[in-house]
């Protein structure tokens, strides 16, 4: 059964960085398009960006450009999202999500990880 | 970015009721519209994809309709396990965007 397994909760200081991981199987890694989606407490869903290893493409939402880096490590079948210059508004649950890759800039979110809580507090 | 306007933001309903939720994108998205259900503390779950296609394993009381700029999620007979928050999502282009959510309460 295909799974996305995320790293554990993080507590960070303002202006620092956080790196969240999302591990899957080798077969899923090469055939999937992965998205990162966040949800602030009591709020809706917000797409941060995505990566498609098959096409070697990465796309970021304009809002996060310059602050977010998403990369994929084929040796461990793991996708990472790093967010820098953290502020209190970045406190949220961050989800890894994905589905089969179809196009270099097309993302579906059928399968979801369990979520990683990132808390930004001084 | 494509804005997704979802309504209502919340609704009260009873078991057995027919429930309808609407989603309107700010521009044409074809049928690239998906619906998710989310329960507290859980990841979203895909219910409907491509506007009207039922995801495998999802009960037939859920249905989706519409196209281009007007979409609807219908629950034909609300069950106790359906009390949750529902989101629409467009993946016509990036950034992928979501509606604000509809909380279905008793």
XYZ file of N, CA and C in Angstrom:
684
model
N 0.849 -1.187 0.000
C 0.000 0.000 0.000
C 0.886 1.240 0.000
N 0.580 2.177 -0.899
C 1.379 3.389 -1.010
C 1.162 4.251 0.216
N 2.272 4.761 0.770
C 2.186 5.618 1.951
C 3.153 6.769 1.841
N 2.787 7.864 2.488
C 3.679 9.006 2.654
C 3.859 9.191 4.152
N 5.094 9.066 4.640
C 5.355 9.137 6.075
C 6.214 10.371 6.357
N 5.658 11.272 7.147
C 6.326 12.536 7.414
C 7.119 12.514 8.716
N 8.031 13.464 8.843
C 8.834 13.609 10.052
C 7.992 14.221 11.174
N 8.575 14.249 12.371
C 7.827 14.644 13.557
C 7.716 16.152 13.754
N 6.952 16.509 14.777
C 6.654 17.908 15.068
C 7.926 18.695 15.361
N 7.858 19.999 15.031
C 8.996 20.899 15.215
C 8.531 22.165 15.943
N 9.408 22.669 16.806
C 9.195 23.972 17.436
C 10.407 24.826 17.071
N 10.138 25.973 16.469
C 11.227 26.810 15.963
C 11.094 28.249 16.445
N 12.230 28.920 16.499
C 12.260 30.340 16.842
C 12.014 31.174 15.582
N 11.447 32.358 15.760
C 11.295 33.271 14.612
C 12.646 33.516 13.948
N 12.613 33.661 12.630
C 13.784 33.909 11.784
C 14.632 32.664 11.533
N 14.295 31.547 12.150
C 15.041 30.315 11.892
C 14.409 29.579 10.699
N 14.916 28.367 10.443
C 14.399 27.560 9.330
C 13.912 26.219 9.847
N 13.025 25.596 9.075
C 12.539 24.259 9.408
C 12.605 23.405 8.143
N 12.918 22.139 8.343
C 12.973 21.195 7.236
C 12.100 19.995 7.589
N 11.115 19.726 6.748
C 10.173 18.643 6.971
C 10.378 17.595 5.878
N 10.359 16.333 6.256
C 10.584 15.272 5.284
C 9.326 14.438 5.053
N 9.298 13.770 3.915
C 8.168 12.947 3.493
C 8.753 11.730 2.777
N 8.677 10.571 3.399
C 9.317 9.375 2.848
C 8.284 8.444 2.225
N 8.675 7.869 1.082
C 7.805 6.910 0.429
C 8.656 5.780 -0.147
N 8.023 4.888 -0.878
C 8.760 3.787 -1.489
C 9.427 4.258 -2.775
N 10.405 3.503 -3.248
C 11.128 3.880 -4.461
C 10.188 3.954 -5.665
N 9.287 3.006 -5.785
C 8.367 2.996 -6.917
C 7.471 4.216 -6.917
N 6.968 4.585 -5.767
C 6.111 5.775 -5.661
C 6.932 7.024 -5.959
N 8.135 7.098 -5.441
C 8.986 8.283 -5.583
C 9.149 8.665 -7.051
N 9.422 7.725 -7.906
C 9.712 8.050 -9.300
C 8.468 8.298 -10.129
N 7.327 7.880 -9.656
C 6.108 7.990 -10.459
C 5.120 9.038 -9.956
N 5.444 9.708 -8.861
C 4.496 10.630 -8.249
C 4.917 12.089 -8.397
N 3.910 12.948 -8.347
C 4.089 14.388 -8.211
C 3.711 14.729 -6.776
N 4.630 15.367 -6.053
C 4.439 15.652 -4.638
C 4.154 17.132 -4.412
N 3.182 17.391 -3.557
C 2.854 18.751 -3.145
C 3.075 18.900 -1.652
N 3.335 20.145 -1.241
C 3.312 20.492 0.176
C 2.157 21.464 0.374
N 1.293 21.129 1.329
C 0.097 21.912 1.631
C 0.106 22.206 3.125
N -0.194 23.437 3.505
C -0.199 23.743 4.938
C -1.579 24.210 5.394
N -1.793 24.086 6.691
C -3.069 24.474 7.294
C -2.796 25.108 8.656
N -2.983 26.416 8.733
C -2.826 27.129 10.000
C -3.973 26.737 10.938
N -3.778 26.877 12.240
C -4.812 26.461 13.198
C -6.177 27.065 12.887
N -7.176 26.214 12.721
C -8.531 26.663 12.464
C -8.764 27.282 11.093
N -7.789 27.150 10.203
C -7.877 27.794 8.893
C -8.006 26.772 7.766
N -7.987 27.283 6.533
C -8.124 26.431 5.367
C -6.786 25.877 4.894
N -6.810 25.347 3.673
C -5.648 24.683 3.098
C -4.925 25.608 2.120
N -3.609 25.572 2.167
C -2.798 26.477 1.334
C -1.664 25.677 0.687
N -1.603 25.732 -0.646
C -0.562 25.013 -1.390
C 0.729 25.803 -1.344
N 1.793 25.167 -0.891
C 3.088 25.825 -0.761
C 3.913 25.650 -2.039
N 3.909 24.454 -2.574
C 4.668 24.159 -3.777
C 4.720 22.669 -4.019
N 5.429 22.276 -5.091
C 5.485 20.862 -5.415
C 6.719 20.505 -6.212
N 6.974 19.200 -6.293
C 8.128 18.683 -7.027
C 7.739 17.395 -7.735
N 8.274 17.208 -8.945
C 7.987 16.006 -9.714
C 9.319 15.388 -10.136
N 9.834 14.398 -9.399
C 11.132 13.811 -9.729
C 11.224 13.279 -11.158
N 10.135 12.709 -11.672
C 10.141 12.137 -13.019
C 10.521 13.181 -14.068
N 10.021 14.404 -13.901
C 10.283 15.475 -14.868
C 11.345 16.459 -14.368
N 11.831 16.238 -13.149
C 12.836 17.124 -12.545
C 12.343 18.574 -12.508
N 11.091 18.761 -12.111
C 10.526 20.103 -12.038
C 10.097 20.421 -10.605
N 10.211 21.693 -10.269
C 9.776 22.205 -8.966
C 9.004 23.487 -9.199
N 7.869 23.621 -8.520
C 7.031 24.812 -8.648
C 6.692 25.312 -7.260
N 6.796 26.625 -7.064
C 6.476 27.231 -5.776
C 5.335 28.237 -5.944
N 4.484 28.330 -4.930
C 3.507 29.400 -4.899
C 4.249 30.720 -4.734
N 3.778 31.739 -5.437
C 4.458 33.047 -5.429
C 4.669 33.559 -4.008
N 3.696 33.297 -3.143
C 3.743 33.790 -1.770
C 4.991 33.307 -1.030
N 5.497 32.128 -1.400
C 6.604 31.519 -0.671
C 7.933 31.591 -1.429
N 7.893 32.132 -2.639
C 9.113 32.244 -3.438
C 10.211 32.956 -2.645
N 11.410 32.368 -2.660
C 12.523 32.958 -1.948
C 12.659 32.481 -0.515
N 11.606 31.862 0.016
C 11.654 31.388 1.405
C 11.564 29.869 1.499
N 11.094 29.238 0.434
C 10.874 27.798 0.485
C 11.766 27.091 -0.536
N 12.244 25.924 -0.144
C 12.984 25.053 -1.053
C 12.423 23.646 -0.908
N 12.019 23.075 -2.027
C 11.531 21.697 -2.045
C 12.495 20.879 -2.887
N 12.945 19.779 -2.352
C 13.859 18.927 -3.113
C 13.542 17.467 -2.863
N 14.082 16.635 -3.748
C 13.831 15.201 -3.667
C 15.159 14.457 -3.629
N 15.248 13.483 -2.746
C 16.464 12.665 -2.606
C 16.154 11.249 -3.079
N 16.633 10.907 -4.259
C 16.295 9.593 -4.813
C 16.957 8.454 -4.034
N 18.056 8.717 -3.363
C 18.738 7.637 -2.643
C 17.920 7.131 -1.461
N 17.048 7.986 -0.941
C 16.223 7.591 0.207
C 14.731 7.670 -0.102
N 14.371 7.985 -1.337
C 12.958 8.120 -1.748
C 12.217 9.086 -0.834
N 12.859 10.212 -0.553
C 12.316 11.192 0.393
C 12.241 12.563 -0.259
N 11.143 13.239 0.010
C 10.952 14.609 -0.451
C 11.050 15.517 0.778
N 11.682 16.673 0.601
C 11.893 17.615 1.701
C 11.307 18.974 1.353
N 10.820 19.656 2.389
C 10.416 21.047 2.262
C 11.128 21.838 3.350
N 11.875 22.848 2.936
C 12.549 23.709 3.900
C 11.986 25.114 3.779
N 11.570 25.680 4.893
C 11.008 27.031 4.940
C 11.887 27.864 5.857
N 12.319 29.003 5.350
C 13.253 29.843 6.105
C 12.569 31.134 6.569
N 13.327 31.928 7.327
C 12.833 33.216 7.860
C 11.464 33.043 8.487
N 11.347 32.048 9.353
C 10.052 31.716 9.932
C 9.483 32.857 10.760
N 8.148 32.989 10.690
C 7.434 33.939 11.519
C 6.245 33.228 12.143
N 5.599 33.879 13.074
C 4.502 33.229 13.800
C 3.397 32.761 12.855
N 3.196 33.478 11.767
C 2.151 33.119 10.809
C 2.438 31.808 10.070
N 3.658 31.307 10.199
C 3.995 30.024 9.567
C 3.629 28.836 10.456
N 3.151 29.111 11.655
C 2.674 28.035 12.528
C 1.498 27.334 11.847
N 1.667 26.037 11.610
C 0.668 25.297 10.838
C 1.004 23.815 10.850
N 0.045 23.024 10.373
C 0.326 21.627 10.032
C 0.717 21.607 8.563
N 1.840 20.995 8.275
C 2.335 20.886 6.907
C 2.127 19.456 6.428
N 1.420 19.331 5.299
C 1.128 18.023 4.724
C 1.915 17.813 3.439
N 2.421 16.607 3.293
C 2.928 16.133 2.018
C 1.769 15.387 1.346
N 1.563 15.628 0.070
C 0.461 14.960 -0.637
C 0.884 14.701 -2.080
N 0.264 13.746 -2.733
C 0.665 13.478 -4.107
C -0.210 12.504 -4.834
N 0.115 12.311 -6.096
C -0.562 11.348 -6.958
C 0.346 11.107 -8.160
N -0.058 10.234 -9.023
C 0.796 9.866 -10.163
C 1.130 11.089 -11.017
N 2.385 11.158 -11.416
C 2.847 12.262 -12.253
C 2.305 12.119 -13.664
N 1.785 13.253 -14.193
C 1.220 13.219 -15.544
C 1.803 14.295 -16.449
N 2.318 15.354 -15.865
C 2.746 16.522 -16.622
C 3.759 17.268 -15.757
N 4.727 17.982 -16.374
C 5.752 18.656 -15.569
C 5.247 19.718 -14.602
N 4.031 20.237 -14.809
C 3.526 21.276 -13.911
C 2.078 20.993 -13.529
N 1.787 19.755 -13.208
C 0.423 19.360 -12.870
C 0.466 18.531 -11.602
N -0.359 18.929 -10.622
C -0.310 18.282 -9.323
C -1.691 17.811 -8.901
N -1.757 16.570 -8.495
C -2.959 16.005 -7.895
C -2.612 15.596 -6.465
N -3.624 15.571 -5.612
C -3.375 15.249 -4.194
C -4.350 14.190 -3.727
N -4.124 12.982 -4.204
C -4.955 11.845 -3.818
C -4.483 11.268 -2.486
N -3.191 11.103 -2.357
C -2.588 10.471 -1.185
C -1.965 11.540 -0.290
N -2.213 11.424 1.020
C -1.713 12.429 1.965
C -0.878 11.778 3.065
N 0.156 12.500 3.516
C 0.876 12.093 4.704
C 0.069 12.446 5.947
N 0.620 12.096 7.088
C -0.111 12.294 8.340
C -0.039 13.730 8.849
N 0.822 14.550 8.248
C 0.952 15.936 8.680
C 2.069 16.117 9.695
N 2.710 17.275 9.650
C 3.759 17.642 10.594
C 3.432 19.010 11.170
N 3.319 19.093 12.485
C 3.020 20.367 13.124
C 4.298 21.163 13.301
N 4.291 22.366 12.762
C 5.419 23.289 12.935
C 4.907 24.470 13.747
N 5.534 24.701 14.876
C 5.167 25.815 15.754
C 6.317 26.813 15.776
N 6.003 28.065 15.469
C 7.005 29.131 15.499
C 6.699 30.029 16.686
N 7.628 30.036 17.638
C 7.381 30.804 18.859
C 8.704 31.201 19.482
N 8.727 32.404 20.012
C 9.933 32.873 20.683
C 9.986 32.347 22.123
N -3.437 34.097 -9.473
C -3.910 32.877 -8.855
C -5.426 32.772 -9.014
N -5.917 31.551 -9.151
C -7.351 31.319 -9.258
C -7.957 31.302 -7.853
N -8.932 32.173 -7.623
C -9.617 32.218 -6.325
C -10.808 31.265 -6.357
N -10.961 30.505 -5.283
C -12.059 29.543 -5.179
C -13.023 30.035 -4.101
N -14.238 30.386 -4.496
C -15.245 30.876 -3.565
C -16.208 29.740 -3.236
N -16.171 29.329 -1.991
C -16.972 28.187 -1.550
C -18.078 28.674 -0.631
N -19.285 28.120 -0.796
C -20.389 28.516 0.066
C -21.343 27.348 0.319
N -21.999 27.343 1.510
C -21.780 28.284 2.600
C -20.498 27.959 3.359
N -20.108 28.803 4.298
C -18.918 28.521 5.104
C -19.240 27.498 6.195
N -20.514 27.448 6.573
C -20.953 26.426 7.515
C -22.434 26.177 7.316
N -22.893 25.022 7.744
C -24.314 24.714 7.670
C -24.663 23.709 8.764
N -25.898 23.799 9.206
C -26.428 22.846 10.183
C -27.394 21.910 9.473
N -27.254 20.648 9.725
C -28.101 19.664 9.060
C -28.353 18.484 9.985
N -29.288 17.656 9.592
C -29.636 16.470 10.378
C -29.341 15.213 9.573
N -29.206 14.097 10.265
C -29.025 12.819 9.589
C -30.199 12.591 8.641
N -29.865 12.207 7.412
C -30.877 11.974 6.391
C -31.102 13.154 5.464
N -30.612 14.335 5.841
C -30.791 15.521 5.004
C -29.965 15.426 3.719
N -30.441 16.149 2.709
C -29.679 16.342 1.472
C -28.892 17.641 1.627
N -27.606 17.583 1.386
C -26.736 18.734 1.592
C -26.049 19.093 0.280
N -26.003 20.401 -0.008
C -25.360 20.880 -1.228
C -24.367 21.972 -0.882
N -23.163 21.851 -1.418
C -22.093 22.835 -1.225
C -21.649 23.302 -2.609
N -21.418 24.604 -2.730
C -21.077 25.194 -4.018
C -19.666 25.755 -4.020
N -19.031 25.663 -5.157
C -17.675 26.201 -5.340
C -17.622 26.929 -6.679
N -17.168 28.187 -6.653
C -17.061 28.965 -7.889
C -15.635 29.488 -8.054
N -14.951 29.082 -9.104
C -13.607 29.603 -9.361
C -13.674 30.967 -10.013
N -12.612 31.741 -9.882
C -12.585 33.097 -10.429
C -12.354 33.114 -11.932
N -11.989 31.963 -12.501
C -11.824 31.873 -13.943
C -12.059 30.435 -14.380
N -12.041 30.234 -15.677
C -12.287 28.919 -16.250
C -11.284 27.894 -15.726
N -11.790 26.718 -15.286
C -10.898 25.634 -14.865
C -11.282 24.302 -15.507
N -12.141 24.334 -16.512
C -12.565 23.083 -17.128
C -13.237 22.212 -16.092
N -12.806 20.957 -15.994
C -13.335 20.073 -14.955
C -12.270 19.718 -13.927
N -11.255 20.591 -13.786
C -10.148 20.321 -12.868
C -10.521 20.770 -11.456
N -11.564 20.126 -10.920
C -12.129 20.492 -9.640
C -12.269 19.226 -8.790
N -11.746 19.281 -7.578
C -11.762 18.136 -6.680
C -12.405 18.532 -5.347
N -12.992 17.561 -4.682
C -13.616 17.790 -3.373
C -12.966 16.894 -2.329
N -12.725 17.479 -1.144
C -12.098 16.762 -0.036
C -12.969 16.875 1.207
N -12.867 15.855 2.051
C -13.487 15.859 3.366
C -12.360 15.851 4.396
N -12.501 16.656 5.424
C -11.499 16.653 6.486
C -12.173 16.596 7.854
N -11.712 15.677 8.669
C -12.182 15.586 10.049
C -11.098 16.120 10.974
N -11.469 16.588 12.164
C -10.503 17.226 13.067
C -9.280 16.359 13.336
N -8.110 16.961 13.176
C -6.854 16.280 13.450
C -6.413 15.294 12.395
N -7.134 15.249 11.271
C -6.816 14.298 10.206
C -6.468 15.017 8.913
N -5.762 14.307 8.038
C -5.474 14.845 6.716
C -6.739 14.839 5.873
N -6.823 15.725 4.889
C -7.971 15.689 3.970
C -8.037 14.356 3.233
N -9.259 13.998 2.870
C -9.517 12.763 2.129
C -10.209 13.120 0.822
N -9.694 12.615 -0.290
C -10.290 12.899 -1.594
C -11.619 12.158 -1.749
N -12.662 12.900 -2.103
C -13.983 12.301 -2.336
C -14.315 12.233 -3.829
N -14.158 13.366 -4.491
C -14.543 13.520 -5.892
C -13.374 14.130 -6.648
N -13.054 13.609 -7.819
C -12.027 14.225 -8.655
C -12.598 14.481 -10.052
N -11.955 15.365 -10.777
C -12.432 15.748 -12.113
C -13.912 16.118 -12.085
N -14.291 16.864 -11.090
C -15.634 17.441 -10.918
C -16.727 16.452 -10.545
N -16.689 15.250 -11.137
C -17.831 14.351 -10.935
C -17.460 12.884 -10.735
N -16.190 12.563 -10.722
C -15.772 11.163 -10.599
C -15.576 10.780 -9.120
N -16.248 9.733 -8.721
C -16.207 9.286 -7.332
C -14.909 8.521 -7.070
N -14.165 8.954 -6.064
C -12.937 8.246 -5.699
C -13.299 6.851 -5.191
N -12.434 5.893 -5.494
C -12.653 4.516 -5.072
C -12.857 4.434 -3.555
N -13.884 3.710 -3.153
C -14.149 3.513 -1.733
C -15.048 4.560 -1.100
N -15.360 5.609 -1.828
C -16.222 6.672 -1.286
C -17.694 6.289 -1.512
N -18.524 6.429 -0.483
C -19.937 6.032 -0.618
C -20.660 6.763 -1.745
N -21.644 6.094 -2.348
C -22.367 6.645 -3.494
C -23.276 7.815 -3.124
N -23.476 8.085 -1.840
C -24.291 9.241 -1.467
C -23.571 10.557 -1.769
N -22.264 10.481 -2.021
C -21.506 11.672 -2.426
C -21.511 11.771 -3.955
N -21.781 12.979 -4.456
C -21.707 13.181 -5.891
C -21.239 14.599 -6.187
N -20.619 14.764 -7.346
C -20.155 16.072 -7.768
C -20.704 16.397 -9.150
N -20.944 17.674 -9.385
C -21.443 18.091 -10.695
C -20.912 19.475 -11.010
N -21.168 19.892 -12.256
C -20.761 21.226 -12.677
C -19.583 21.194 -13.623
N -19.269 22.389 -14.145
C -18.128 22.506 -15.049
C -17.773 23.970 -15.229
N -16.563 24.185 -15.649
C -16.009 25.509 -15.984
C -15.966 26.458 -14.802
N -17.089 27.059 -14.393
C -17.023 28.052 -13.324
C -18.100 27.880 -12.263
N -18.714 26.704 -12.200
C -19.769 26.501 -11.220
C -19.853 25.023 -10.879
N -19.539 24.693 -9.610
C -19.448 23.285 -9.210
C -20.212 23.055 -7.919
N -20.703 21.815 -7.767
C -21.497 21.456 -6.604
C -21.100 20.095 -6.074
N -21.018 19.989 -4.738
C -20.893 18.709 -4.056
C -22.229 18.445 -3.374
N -22.779 17.266 -3.580
C -24.045 16.895 -2.959
C -23.866 15.629 -2.131
N -24.415 15.661 -0.931
C -24.519 14.460 -0.096
C -26.003 14.145 -0.057
N -26.400 13.026 -0.615
C -27.827 12.764 -0.839
C -28.585 12.480 0.461
N -27.937 11.819 1.394
C -28.578 11.494 2.665
C -27.484 11.486 3.739
N -27.399 12.572 4.477
C -26.307 12.789 5.423
C -26.269 11.700 6.493
N -25.101 11.164 6.699
C -24.888 10.138 7.728
C -24.052 10.714 8.874
N -24.115 10.083 10.049
C -23.384 10.639 11.207
C -21.897 10.845 10.939
N -21.300 9.962 10.140
C -19.866 10.076 9.869
C -19.522 11.164 8.850
N -20.540 11.813 8.294
C -20.312 12.858 7.292
C -20.141 14.242 7.908
N -20.345 14.363 9.200
C -20.154 15.659 9.834
C -18.656 15.949 9.876
N -18.265 16.972 9.096
C -16.851 17.244 8.820
C -16.768 18.574 8.086
N -15.563 18.934 7.673
C -15.369 20.116 6.841
C -15.007 19.676 5.433
N -15.590 20.346 4.452
C -15.401 19.985 3.047
C -14.716 21.140 2.306
N -13.753 20.785 1.466
C -13.000 21.769 0.693
C -13.065 21.427 -0.794
N -13.178 22.453 -1.618
C -12.968 22.256 -3.042
C -11.527 22.658 -3.373
N -11.047 22.169 -4.482
C -9.670 22.440 -4.917
C -9.628 22.481 -6.435
N -8.904 23.471 -6.987
C -8.664 23.464 -8.427
C -7.213 23.089 -8.671
N -6.985 22.201 -9.632
C -5.626 21.904 -10.064
C -5.511 22.085 -11.584
N -6.263 23.051 -12.094
C -6.173 23.420 -13.514
C -4.796 24.001 -13.816
N -4.316 24.844 -12.895
C -2.950 25.336 -13.028
C -2.351 25.601 -11.649
N -1.073 25.920 -11.628
C -0.415 26.232 -10.359
C -0.408 27.741 -10.153
N -0.529 28.217 -8.906
C -0.605 27.383 -7.719
C -1.962 26.703 -7.574
N -1.945 25.464 -7.145
C -3.180 24.790 -6.766
C -3.837 25.621 -5.663
N -5.143 25.834 -5.741
C -5.827 26.644 -4.731
C -7.071 25.923 -4.221
N -7.440 26.277 -2.994
C -8.552 25.634 -2.307
C -9.637 26.651 -1.964
N -10.865 26.162 -1.850
C -11.932 26.966 -1.295
C -11.723 27.126 0.208
N -12.492 28.027 0.805
C -12.326 28.318 2.217
C -12.867 27.248 3.156
N -13.630 26.313 2.619
C -14.155 25.224 3.441
C -15.601 25.430 3.850
N -16.313 24.320 4.024
C -17.685 24.319 4.535
C -17.754 23.338 5.691
N -18.082 23.836 6.871
C -18.202 22.977 8.036
C -19.638 22.497 8.147
N -19.848 21.201 8.100
C -21.173 20.606 8.198
C -21.358 20.133 9.635
N -22.314 20.770 10.303
C -22.542 20.490 11.728
C -23.958 19.989 11.959
N -24.153 19.394 13.080
C -25.491 18.950 13.464
C -26.300 20.182 13.873
